[in-house]
Amino acid sequence: MKLAIELVDVVKTFRGQNQREFRAIEQLNLQIRDGEFFSLLGPSGCGKTTILRMIAGFESPTAGEVLIHGEAMGDRPPFHRPVNTVFQNYALFPHLTVAQNVAFGLEMEGIAQAQIRSRVGDALALVKLNGLENRRPRQLSGGQQQRVALARALVKQPEVLLFDEPLGALDLKLRKAMQLELKAMQQQVGITFVYVTHDQEEALTMSDRIAVLSEGKVLQVGTPTAIYEEPTCRFVADFIGESNFLLGQVIEQANGGLVVLVDGELTLSIPYEPELPVGKVITLVIRPEKVTLHPQTHHDPLALQGTIQDVVYLGTDTRFVVQLTSKSTLIIRRQNLHPGKLDRFTVGEAVKIRVTPNSMRVLEEGSLGPETASGVLNLS
Amino acid sequence: MFDRIQTHWQTHLATATNRRRLNLAVLVIPATIWLFFFFVLPLLMVLLYSVLERGIYGGVNWQFTLSNYQRLLNPIYWGVLGRSLWLALFTTVACLLIGYPLAFFIASRPPQWRNTLLLLVIIPFWTNFLVRIYAWIIILRREGVINVLLSSLNLIDQPLDLLFNSFAVTIGLVYGYLPFMILPLYATIERFDFSLLDASQDLGANDLKTFVRIVLPLTLRGIVAGCLLVFIPAVGEFITPDILGGAKTIMMGNLVQNQFLGARHWPFGSVLSIVMIVIVLIPILIYFRIADEKLKAN
């Protein structure tokens, strides 16, 4: 597999005010494949933009090395790197027309005027901005400005295109449309896209692979499905979509699975390969849409007991908050396939909650965070 | 009935328009009076005096003549005019070369530092201009700070003649007008979007190309404003050349001052004033022409 970008043991520290050192990136290793749509996903301040700026050459790593197509970049300035960036605020040149903005990068390469004209035309056609060549950036809408920024970077035919939250300033509908368009465009032009975003839905929609970052560290790298279905840590499970966390205690390990006492109430056999000692406390992750609600009268030995605390109608589905016997709460989402039966569950009603062992994900983290640490004691 | 309502409405509209006109007039009157008495009237007087004969003890004789303008043909005045223009131009360029990097430096500091640095630029204004110019005599004279320092370091055998020449005048002019260059430049550069530097570099422009293609065009307004603010008063300067140039470096301003106060030749002083006004008008007109074309282009 050919690599477009490789970050090897990259560390980045900044000197803040009063000269205190701040570690933005810690010992980062990342491999981005040629031709893939790769997203750097994380909350603000996680270092994702710093990584992008190090690839582009605006920052140089304190330690470690950035390689683009196998070539170490060292301190090579941005104007000598085979990458281009679409900036968060677009950074269009206000004194130049749309065509001049797009032509700028080609002029810097010393390409002949005739060729520049045809390539600028092609790029503007690709982003569907024909006819606006002679406008100034401030005469354009946000979405159009975004397209100019895209055309300006694409026209250079870079090996890698970097995006720094480019859709952040657009309204929801436009953002959704642009997401699909960007994805289609990436498949059309076939160059590597590295995309920084804090919007997990955006990352899931567009990416071939996603790196989830927190506090300067990569927590998990994988396809959208892997990130959503098989989170390897609590942060990823919590950050991508909604998750329920239940404590479990290992009772027995047998033929490729664990027998776990879930929430101190229910014994389930959960598929899990690695060996875990008996008695170990683990965290079980389960997505709200994979839990089913049943009336109290429903006979099911593999169900948890709970009381409905809250019901929120969300259009496509309804969101229930249920309190379990252990006092921990569970969020359940239920698609509104049969609207007539919606109000079957009401606040205060006792219910049975069915969790299928296969849809549970085991994390070897034995607490639900400091606030529920006492929950661990209840189990033993 | 309907007619009456309509008439009433029309009168109402008419009075409203009248009232607005009246308000406008009231607001404009003070400025108009001010401009008339302190700008138009003096200007007309200067124009009038320039075509009258000289009075023996100053003032004018009410006799039409163009001889004052003929006197301008004397090459002596061309020399003074040339020197004034040259010194003012040199001062402007020097202020720009010093002021631009400085303004850029201030504007790219963290916000909490900018005001302090700007204050340092403005602080000299708290002292009288004359006092500051006299301070340069102490620095530049033969027994002055620079000469003492250089000879104590054994770098020179005898003191340098730094004072009472064009060099001293130029130093004084650059020193005096530098803030007028820095402030408009700072105002423009401070609004400059520094992420454009990243974008330009990202697209393959090195530092020089980025400066020429992006920074310079986007800060041109400040450059032009600063240059006008320095050039215009520098052409008419008479205090600095008087004090730092001795009697040797005469500028147009000195000439005007001499004609009115020394030679008591008001008409010729007026002619020289008009020449200066024309000289100053030229760059301003060019500036407006450029600004106009930019407006049309957009």
XYZ file of C-alpha atoms in Angstrom:
678
model
C 0.000 0.000 0.000
C 1.496 3.312 -1.098
C 1.470 5.994 1.560
C 0.584 9.595 0.794
C 1.535 10.946 4.173
C 3.378 9.474 7.085
C 3.925 11.085 10.465
C 6.670 9.391 12.464
C 6.993 10.042 16.209
C 5.850 13.623 15.731
C 5.889 15.880 18.782
C 4.820 19.515 18.755
C 5.163 21.844 21.693
C 4.153 25.467 21.774
C 5.451 28.145 24.055
C 2.450 29.854 25.537
C 2.282 33.068 27.505
C 4.635 33.268 30.484
C 6.876 30.922 28.491
C 5.207 27.772 29.730
C 5.530 24.883 27.341
C 2.370 23.335 26.025
C 2.390 19.954 24.352
C -0.027 20.091 21.419
C 0.963 16.777 19.848
C 2.473 13.829 21.693
C 4.430 11.113 19.940
C 2.118 10.868 16.984
C 2.316 8.127 14.386
C -0.072 8.245 11.487
C -0.177 6.748 8.018
C -2.447 8.129 5.335
C -2.820 6.007 2.230
C -2.596 7.260 -1.297
C -5.952 8.269 -2.740
C -8.013 7.924 0.420
C -10.332 10.371 2.110
C -8.823 10.616 5.567
C -10.402 12.608 8.384
C -8.796 13.939 11.528
C -11.669 14.065 13.988
C -11.647 15.458 17.479
C -12.959 18.194 19.753
C -11.470 21.681 19.505
C -8.006 21.869 20.999
C -7.184 18.217 20.278
C -4.366 19.177 17.906
C -5.991 18.222 14.619
C -5.365 21.586 12.968
C -1.770 21.548 14.237
C -1.253 18.219 12.472
C -2.653 19.681 9.264
C -0.428 22.752 9.553
C 2.611 20.528 10.047
C 1.770 18.610 6.868
C 1.266 21.890 4.981
C 4.514 23.289 6.368
C 3.156 26.212 8.399
C 4.474 24.600 11.581
C 7.456 22.361 11.905
C 7.423 19.458 14.344
C 9.444 19.851 17.546
C 10.553 16.256 17.078
C 9.814 13.520 14.585
C 9.332 13.639 10.861
C 6.589 14.347 8.317
C 6.891 12.389 5.072
C 4.920 13.132 1.926
C 5.032 10.289 -0.608
C 7.985 8.816 1.233
C 9.986 12.035 1.168
C 10.999 13.640 4.460
C 9.834 17.245 4.501
C 12.146 18.558 7.224
C 11.866 22.345 7.342
C 10.757 22.663 3.756
C 8.570 25.790 3.430
C 4.908 25.513 2.388
C 5.624 26.838 -1.109
C 7.866 23.872 -1.832
C 5.480 21.131 -0.703
C 3.262 19.081 -3.038
C 0.165 19.810 -0.939
C -2.469 22.540 -0.956
C -4.870 23.700 1.695
C -8.498 24.785 1.784
C -8.591 27.120 4.765
C -11.233 27.403 7.435
C -12.073 31.031 6.612
C -11.256 30.396 2.910
C -8.498 33.101 2.982
C -9.415 34.349 -0.487
C -7.464 37.342 -1.750
C -9.976 40.194 -1.525
C -8.269 42.400 -4.126
C -8.336 39.715 -6.819
C -11.264 38.418 -8.865
C -12.412 34.813 -8.661
C -10.410 33.913 -11.774
C -7.334 35.746 -10.487
C -7.601 33.961 -7.138
C -7.686 30.591 -8.854
C -4.908 31.566 -11.280
C -2.595 32.779 -8.496
C -1.080 29.407 -7.687
C -0.463 28.595 -11.343
C 1.192 31.969 -11.936
C 3.547 31.180 -9.067
C 4.572 28.034 -10.938
C 5.378 30.118 -14.000
C 2.878 28.402 -16.248
C 2.030 30.022 -19.602
C -0.976 32.371 -19.605
C -2.956 30.392 -22.189
C -2.598 27.217 -20.185
C -3.493 29.028 -16.963
C -6.682 30.299 -18.569
C -7.826 26.850 -19.637
C -6.939 25.225 -16.301
C -8.703 27.974 -14.324
C -11.752 27.436 -16.552
C -11.676 23.703 -15.872
C -11.302 24.176 -12.121
C -14.176 26.657 -11.962
C -16.326 24.288 -14.006
C -15.498 21.470 -11.592
C -16.791 23.507 -8.644
C -19.683 24.869 -10.746
C -18.703 28.524 -10.624
C -18.667 29.308 -14.358
C -19.822 32.825 -15.073
C -18.553 34.271 -11.801
C -14.935 34.681 -13.005
C -14.882 38.449 -12.649
C -16.571 38.762 -9.281
C -14.655 39.712 -6.161
C -14.760 37.375 -3.156
C -16.922 39.743 -1.102
C -19.576 39.700 -3.841
C -20.019 35.957 -3.315
C -22.045 33.972 -0.816
C -20.315 31.816 1.790
C -20.907 28.671 -0.227
C -19.520 30.256 -3.386
C -16.452 31.518 -1.535
C -15.933 28.007 -0.288
C -15.994 26.736 -3.867
C -13.461 29.351 -4.972
C -11.133 28.220 -2.182
C -11.598 24.651 -3.343
C -10.948 25.513 -6.997
C -7.882 27.538 -6.035
C -6.371 24.509 -4.305
C -7.549 21.913 -6.851
C -6.214 23.792 -9.856
C -2.662 23.183 -8.604
C -3.285 19.433 -8.998
C -1.592 18.672 -5.679
C -0.781 15.144 -4.559
C -2.589 15.793 -1.309
C -5.344 18.272 -0.572
C -5.711 19.467 3.025
C -8.980 20.768 4.455
C -9.201 22.736 7.688
C -12.874 22.544 8.707
C -13.898 24.080 5.385
C -17.637 23.660 5.837
C -17.849 25.071 9.351
C -19.266 28.425 8.283
C -22.007 27.057 6.039
C -25.572 26.403 7.069
C -26.694 22.840 7.689
C -28.383 22.141 4.373
C -25.536 23.545 2.296
C -23.046 21.689 4.471
C -24.753 18.364 3.841
C -24.834 18.997 0.098
C -21.170 20.032 0.052
C -20.195 16.909 2.004
C -21.575 14.646 -0.670
C -20.159 16.824 -3.419
C -16.696 16.821 -1.851
C -16.774 13.066 -1.518
C -17.823 12.651 -5.159
C -15.166 15.124 -6.252
C -12.499 13.251 -4.338
C -13.425 10.043 -6.105
C -13.422 11.871 -9.427
C -10.013 13.551 -9.155
C -8.492 10.666 -7.215
C -6.154 12.673 -4.973
C -5.668 12.151 -1.261
C -7.901 14.320 0.915
C -6.923 14.994 4.510
C -9.900 16.539 6.231
C -9.938 18.169 9.661
C -13.303 18.362 11.407
C -14.900 18.296 14.822
C -18.190 17.122 13.339
C -18.432 13.354 13.762
C -21.345 13.049 11.370
C -19.356 14.856 8.683
C -16.397 12.530 9.222
C -18.621 9.430 9.076
C -20.324 10.623 5.882
C -17.250 11.370 3.836
C -14.244 9.442 5.066
C -12.619 6.244 3.960
C -10.799 6.237 7.275
C -10.963 8.389 10.366
C -8.412 9.162 13.069
C -10.051 10.142 16.339
C -7.891 12.530 18.353
C -7.998 13.791 21.894
C -5.470 15.970 23.699
C -2.779 15.531 21.086
C -3.049 11.767 20.860
C -4.547 9.447 18.267
C -7.044 7.212 20.043
C -8.259 5.126 17.137
C -7.807 4.908 13.397
C -10.299 3.031 11.282
C -13.135 3.014 8.792
C -16.322 4.830 9.798
C -17.965 1.465 10.496
C -15.095 0.297 12.690
C -15.003 3.587 14.576
C -18.731 3.479 15.222
C -19.246 -0.228 15.786
C -15.986 -1.156 17.469
C -14.705 1.764 19.494
C -11.526 0.824 21.346
C -11.912 3.296 24.165
C -14.509 5.193 26.074
C -13.677 8.563 24.519
C -14.217 7.302 20.971
C -17.456 5.559 21.918
C -18.688 8.726 23.572
C -17.513 11.199 20.928
C -18.824 9.334 17.891
C -22.573 9.168 18.197
C -24.324 8.433 21.440
C -23.273 5.595 23.706
C -24.452 3.878 26.864
C -21.871 2.663 29.308
C -22.633 -0.178 31.709
C -20.310 -1.753 34.215
C -19.796 -5.495 34.089
C -17.846 -8.012 36.094
C -16.210 -11.058 34.558
C -17.619 -14.241 36.104
C -16.156 -16.783 33.795
C -14.232 -17.073 30.556
C -15.389 -19.836 28.244
C -15.050 -20.779 24.540
C -14.286 -17.392 23.026
C -16.618 -15.431 25.246
C -17.063 -13.861 28.629
C -19.783 -14.558 31.099
C -20.433 -11.138 32.580
C -22.633 -9.858 35.360
C -24.095 -6.753 33.695
C -24.974 -3.823 35.919
C -25.040 -6.151 38.895
C -28.282 -7.623 37.704
C -28.095 -9.717 34.578
C -25.742 -12.493 33.559
C -24.911 -12.486 29.864
C -22.472 -14.346 27.673
C -20.618 -11.845 25.516
C -18.270 -12.771 22.650
C -14.739 -11.556 23.451
C -11.421 -13.108 22.430
C -8.722 -11.786 24.796
C -8.195 -13.436 28.182
C -9.531 -11.524 31.161
C -9.145 -12.541 34.801
C -12.268 -13.577 36.633
C -13.581 -10.768 38.816
C -12.250 -7.980 36.571
C -14.528 -5.010 36.186
C -15.084 -3.940 32.580
C -17.108 -1.343 30.719
C -19.738 -2.408 28.241
C -20.629 -0.017 25.416
C -23.990 -0.240 23.768
C -25.521 2.090 21.217
C -28.978 3.513 21.993
C -30.491 2.076 18.798
C -29.389 -1.441 19.744
C -31.367 -1.613 22.950
C -35.011 -2.609 22.808
C -37.791 -1.684 25.197
C -40.498 -4.089 26.304
C -43.499 -3.762 28.601
C -43.184 -5.139 32.132
C -45.478 -8.017 31.223
C -43.079 -9.244 28.547
C -41.475 -12.477 29.602
C -37.745 -12.311 28.980
C -35.108 -13.788 31.284
C -32.345 -11.834 29.508
C -33.710 -8.349 30.227
C -32.777 -5.578 32.619
C -35.351 -3.850 34.812
C -35.890 -0.114 34.556
C -38.193 2.861 34.849
C -38.829 5.381 32.082
C -37.590 8.826 33.085
C -37.966 10.807 29.926
C -39.501 10.462 26.466
C -38.449 12.826 23.642
C -40.052 12.643 20.232
C -37.435 13.385 17.525
C -39.361 12.804 14.320
C -37.534 9.848 12.794
C -37.199 8.231 16.198
C -38.057 8.604 19.856
C -35.453 8.889 22.579
C -36.119 7.274 25.937
C -34.104 7.772 29.116
C -34.442 4.783 31.399
C -33.179 4.397 34.930
C -31.933 0.932 35.818
C -32.106 -0.761 39.179
C -28.465 0.225 39.788
C -29.496 3.883 39.344
C -27.389 4.212 36.184
C -29.291 5.561 33.200
C -29.620 4.166 29.727
C -30.530 6.014 26.543
C -32.672 4.117 24.077
C -33.590 5.166 20.570
C -36.512 3.641 18.831
C -37.387 4.239 15.199
C -40.913 5.508 14.703
C -42.023 2.825 12.287
C -45.524 2.584 13.709
C -46.423 6.053 14.943
C -49.691 4.843 16.408
C -47.945 2.778 19.069
C -45.639 5.605 20.105
C -47.134 6.432 23.425
C -47.016 2.875 24.607
C -44.357 3.880 27.124
C -44.921 6.758 29.477
C -42.750 8.479 32.043
C -42.656 6.533 35.311
C -43.594 3.234 33.699
C -41.625 0.134 34.677
C -40.112 -1.574 31.611
C -37.906 -4.427 30.566
C -34.791 -3.620 28.568
C -33.371 -6.132 26.197
C -29.686 -5.910 25.307
C -28.317 -8.418 22.811
C -24.846 -9.658 23.782
C -23.584 -9.391 20.186
C -24.237 -5.662 20.035
C -22.240 -4.996 23.184
C -18.646 -3.873 22.991
C -16.214 -4.711 25.791
C -13.769 -2.043 26.985
C -11.180 -3.086 29.531
C -11.718 0.115 31.475
C -13.104 -0.595 34.898
C -14.917 2.618 35.722
C -17.504 4.973 34.344
C -15.446 7.974 35.276
C -14.870 9.531 38.697
C -18.466 10.514 39.337
C -19.715 6.933 39.200
C -16.682 5.262 40.730
C -18.819 4.064 43.597
C -20.680 1.915 41.089
C -17.698 -0.417 41.041
C -18.106 -1.124 44.740
C -21.765 -2.000 44.371
C -20.861 -4.903 42.170
C -18.734 -6.850 44.598
C -64.194 64.189 2.383
C -61.635 62.013 0.609
C -60.244 65.080 -1.117
C -59.765 66.782 2.166
C -57.889 63.869 3.625
C -55.660 63.799 0.601
C -54.919 67.517 0.743
C -54.203 67.202 4.412
C -51.854 64.323 3.762
C -50.060 66.263 1.048
C -49.542 69.261 3.276
C -48.288 66.936 5.936
C -45.799 65.370 3.530
C -44.709 68.776 2.319
C -44.047 70.018 5.829
C -42.138 66.860 6.644
C -39.876 67.378 3.627
C -39.453 71.027 4.532
C -38.567 70.139 8.067
C -35.939 67.688 6.861
C -34.470 70.351 4.600
C -34.420 72.807 7.462
C -32.678 70.298 9.729
C -30.082 69.660 7.076
C -29.462 73.362 6.622
C -29.045 73.903 10.353
C -26.541 71.088 10.507
C -24.535 72.291 7.523
C -24.432 75.998 8.389
C -21.676 75.925 11.075
C -19.300 73.961 8.849
C -20.057 76.226 5.914
C -19.395 79.365 7.927
C -16.192 77.861 9.267
C -14.963 76.846 5.826
C -15.878 80.189 4.339
C -14.097 82.337 6.895
C -11.083 80.168 7.530
C -10.532 78.519 4.155
C -12.259 80.180 1.211
C -11.783 83.766 2.306
C -8.035 83.490 3.133
C -7.483 81.593 -0.102
C -9.231 84.330 -2.082
C -7.170 86.940 -0.253
C -3.954 85.131 -1.159
C -5.090 84.943 -4.779
C -5.982 88.631 -4.768
C -2.742 89.781 -3.093
C -0.716 87.817 -5.629
C -1.836 90.123 -8.434
C -1.451 93.408 -6.492
C 1.564 95.663 -6.044
C 3.710 95.587 -2.962
C 3.109 98.190 -0.246
C 6.218 99.974 1.000
C 5.824 98.927 4.647
C 4.154 95.572 3.990
C 0.571 95.226 2.919
C -0.483 95.908 -0.664
C -1.209 98.739 -3.059
C -4.475 98.219 -4.879
C -2.874 98.182 -8.308
C -3.169 95.156 -10.614
C 0.098 93.579 -11.803
C 1.496 90.244 -12.959
C 5.078 91.147 -12.115
C 5.028 88.993 -9.002
C 4.477 85.943 -11.135
C 7.230 87.024 -13.531
C 9.638 87.023 -10.618
C 9.091 83.274 -10.274
C 11.109 82.782 -13.478
C 14.283 83.657 -11.529
C 16.310 80.385 -11.276
C 17.091 81.088 -7.597
C 13.509 80.208 -6.710
C 13.619 77.128 -8.921
C 16.563 75.954 -6.858
C 14.673 76.421 -3.593
C 11.597 74.777 -5.052
C 13.669 71.857 -6.320
C 15.349 71.416 -2.948
C 12.000 71.539 -1.125
C 10.535 68.885 -3.387
C 13.653 66.746 -3.177
C 13.872 66.980 0.639
C 10.167 66.297 1.057
C 10.327 63.360 -1.328
C 13.406 61.955 0.377
C 11.755 62.407 3.780
C 8.638 60.603 2.547
C 10.599 57.659 1.147
C 12.764 57.422 4.275
C 9.687 57.539 6.525
C 8.064 54.820 4.412
C 11.137 52.573 4.548
C 11.416 52.968 8.318
C 7.692 53.178 9.063
C 6.416 50.221 7.050
C 8.417 47.478 8.787
C 7.747 49.173 12.115
C 3.986 49.379 11.531
C 4.029 45.778 10.353
C 5.927 44.749 13.460
C 3.463 46.500 15.766
C 0.411 45.154 13.938
C 1.662 41.585 14.123
C 2.297 41.667 17.898
C -0.252 40.120 20.274
C -3.129 42.585 20.816
C -2.150 43.417 24.396
C 1.244 44.720 23.183
C -0.007 46.779 20.263
C -1.420 49.708 22.230
C 1.733 50.042 24.299
C 3.891 50.113 21.186
C 1.570 52.624 19.515
C 1.782 54.782 22.618
C 5.575 54.793 22.260
C 5.126 56.132 18.735
C 2.792 58.877 19.917
C 4.564 59.908 23.140
C 6.960 62.403 21.428
C 3.894 64.475 20.503
C 3.468 65.301 24.162
C 6.550 67.505 23.900
C 6.538 70.704 21.878
C 7.873 70.291 18.352
C 10.384 73.161 18.794
C 11.832 71.578 21.907
C 12.285 68.268 20.138
C 14.001 69.927 17.183
C 16.332 71.824 19.540
C 17.161 68.503 21.169
C 18.608 67.398 17.830
C 21.036 70.351 17.985
C 22.389 68.913 21.230
C 22.741 65.508 19.589
C 24.254 66.665 16.286
C 26.494 69.659 17.123
C 30.306 69.467 17.125
C 30.422 68.939 20.879
C 27.210 66.917 20.732
C 26.335 63.419 21.852
C 27.295 61.669 18.590
C 30.658 63.405 18.144
C 31.658 62.909 21.787
C 30.745 59.249 21.603
C 32.593 58.641 18.323
C 35.764 60.456 19.432
C 35.791 58.734 22.815
C 35.781 55.462 20.902
C 38.659 56.847 18.809
C 36.674 56.372 15.642
C 37.173 59.981 14.507
C 40.070 62.464 14.907
C 38.025 65.625 14.724
C 34.308 66.222 15.180
C 32.018 65.664 12.190
C 29.940 68.514 10.797
C 26.530 67.065 11.342
C 24.578 70.224 12.029
C 23.409 73.131 9.848
C 23.295 71.266 6.553
C 20.836 69.260 4.444
C 21.715 66.154 6.407
C 20.545 67.685 9.678
C 17.372 69.014 8.022
C 16.598 65.586 6.591
C 17.105 63.922 9.973
C 14.828 66.476 11.580
C 12.139 66.051 8.912
C 12.206 62.240 9.031
C 12.142 62.308 12.816
C 9.297 64.804 12.929
C 7.033 63.151 10.377
C 7.662 59.451 11.029
C 4.566 59.053 13.269
C 2.366 60.477 10.476
C 3.587 57.598 8.332
C 3.332 54.898 10.991
C -0.214 55.618 12.167
C -2.111 55.272 8.850
C 0.096 52.311 7.909
C -0.676 50.646 11.211
C -4.395 51.249 10.741
C -4.273 49.472 7.371
C -1.940 46.643 8.313
C -3.851 45.956 11.517
C -6.905 45.123 9.399
C -4.819 42.881 7.145
C -5.892 39.251 7.335
C -2.698 37.400 8.161
C -4.166 34.057 7.089
C -3.735 35.370 3.525
C 0.011 34.946 4.054
C -0.537 31.245 4.709
C -2.778 30.964 1.654
C -0.247 32.679 -0.571
C 2.615 30.498 0.636
C 0.441 27.434 0.304
C -0.153 28.295 -3.344
C 3.568 28.433 -4.034
C 4.515 32.075 -3.466
C 7.721 32.703 -1.536
C 8.057 35.589 0.915
C 8.985 38.183 -1.703
C 6.208 37.222 -4.107
C 3.718 37.117 -1.236
C 4.740 40.632 -0.252
C 4.560 42.050 -3.771
C 1.363 40.295 -4.865
C -0.664 40.213 -1.642
C 0.624 42.420 1.168
C 1.574 45.463 -0.888
C -1.697 45.793 -2.867
C -3.772 45.280 0.267
C -1.873 47.901 2.272
C -1.551 50.394 -0.591
C -4.225 52.635 0.877
C -2.200 53.087 4.077
C 0.989 53.685 2.102
C -0.633 56.417 0.008
C -2.288 58.025 3.037
C 0.968 57.975 5.012
C 2.959 59.405 2.105
C 0.480 62.257 1.656
C 0.490 63.001 5.375
C 4.287 63.222 5.337
C 4.901 64.818 1.951
C 2.393 67.662 2.206
C 3.572 69.200 5.481
C 7.215 68.401 4.687
C 7.142 70.499 1.498
C 5.937 73.506 3.451
C 8.244 73.001 6.444
C 10.090 76.088 7.654
C 10.892 75.480 11.341
C 13.120 72.434 10.896
C 15.239 73.895 8.074
C 15.459 77.149 10.005
C 16.773 75.548 13.192
C 18.714 72.532 11.958
C 19.766 73.915 8.552
C 21.105 77.216 9.873
C 20.578 79.801 7.202
C 22.041 77.526 4.544
C 19.263 75.113 3.700
C 16.267 77.179 2.656
C 12.983 75.517 1.744
C 9.809 76.941 0.204
C 8.311 77.433 3.619
C 11.252 79.602 4.668
C 10.890 81.631 1.502
C 7.194 82.307 2.168
C 7.960 83.191 5.764
C 10.767 85.544 4.660
C 8.613 87.321 2.108
C 5.851 88.021 4.600
C 7.844 88.707 7.760
C 11.331 89.643 6.504
C 11.086 91.287 3.113
C 7.534 92.459 3.772
C 6.667 91.557 0.197
C 3.149 90.199 0.679
C 2.262 89.810 -3.002
C 5.319 87.684 -3.797
C 4.753 85.674 -0.604
C 1.245 85.032 -1.891
C 2.593 83.885 -5.254
C 4.925 81.419 -3.515
C 2.039 80.175 -1.374
C -0.005 79.515 -4.491
C 2.887 77.597 -6.028
C 3.032 75.423 -2.904
C -0.707 74.823 -2.942
C -0.468 73.662 -6.555
C 2.448 71.354 -5.736
C 0.542 69.797 -2.855
C -2.630 69.486 -4.933
C -0.952 67.346 -7.579
C -0.366 64.234 -5.405
C -3.798 64.619 -3.821
C -5.482 64.722 -7.228
C -3.524 61.653 -8.295
C -4.660 59.906 -5.117
C -8.305 60.729 -5.768
C -7.986 59.614 -9.384
C -6.628 56.241 -8.274
C -9.296 55.869 -5.595
C -11.991 56.735 -8.169
C -10.754 54.163 -10.641
C -10.654 51.537 -7.901
C -14.256 52.350 -7.007
C -15.297 52.025 -10.631
C -13.392 48.747 -11.010
C -15.396 47.285 -8.158
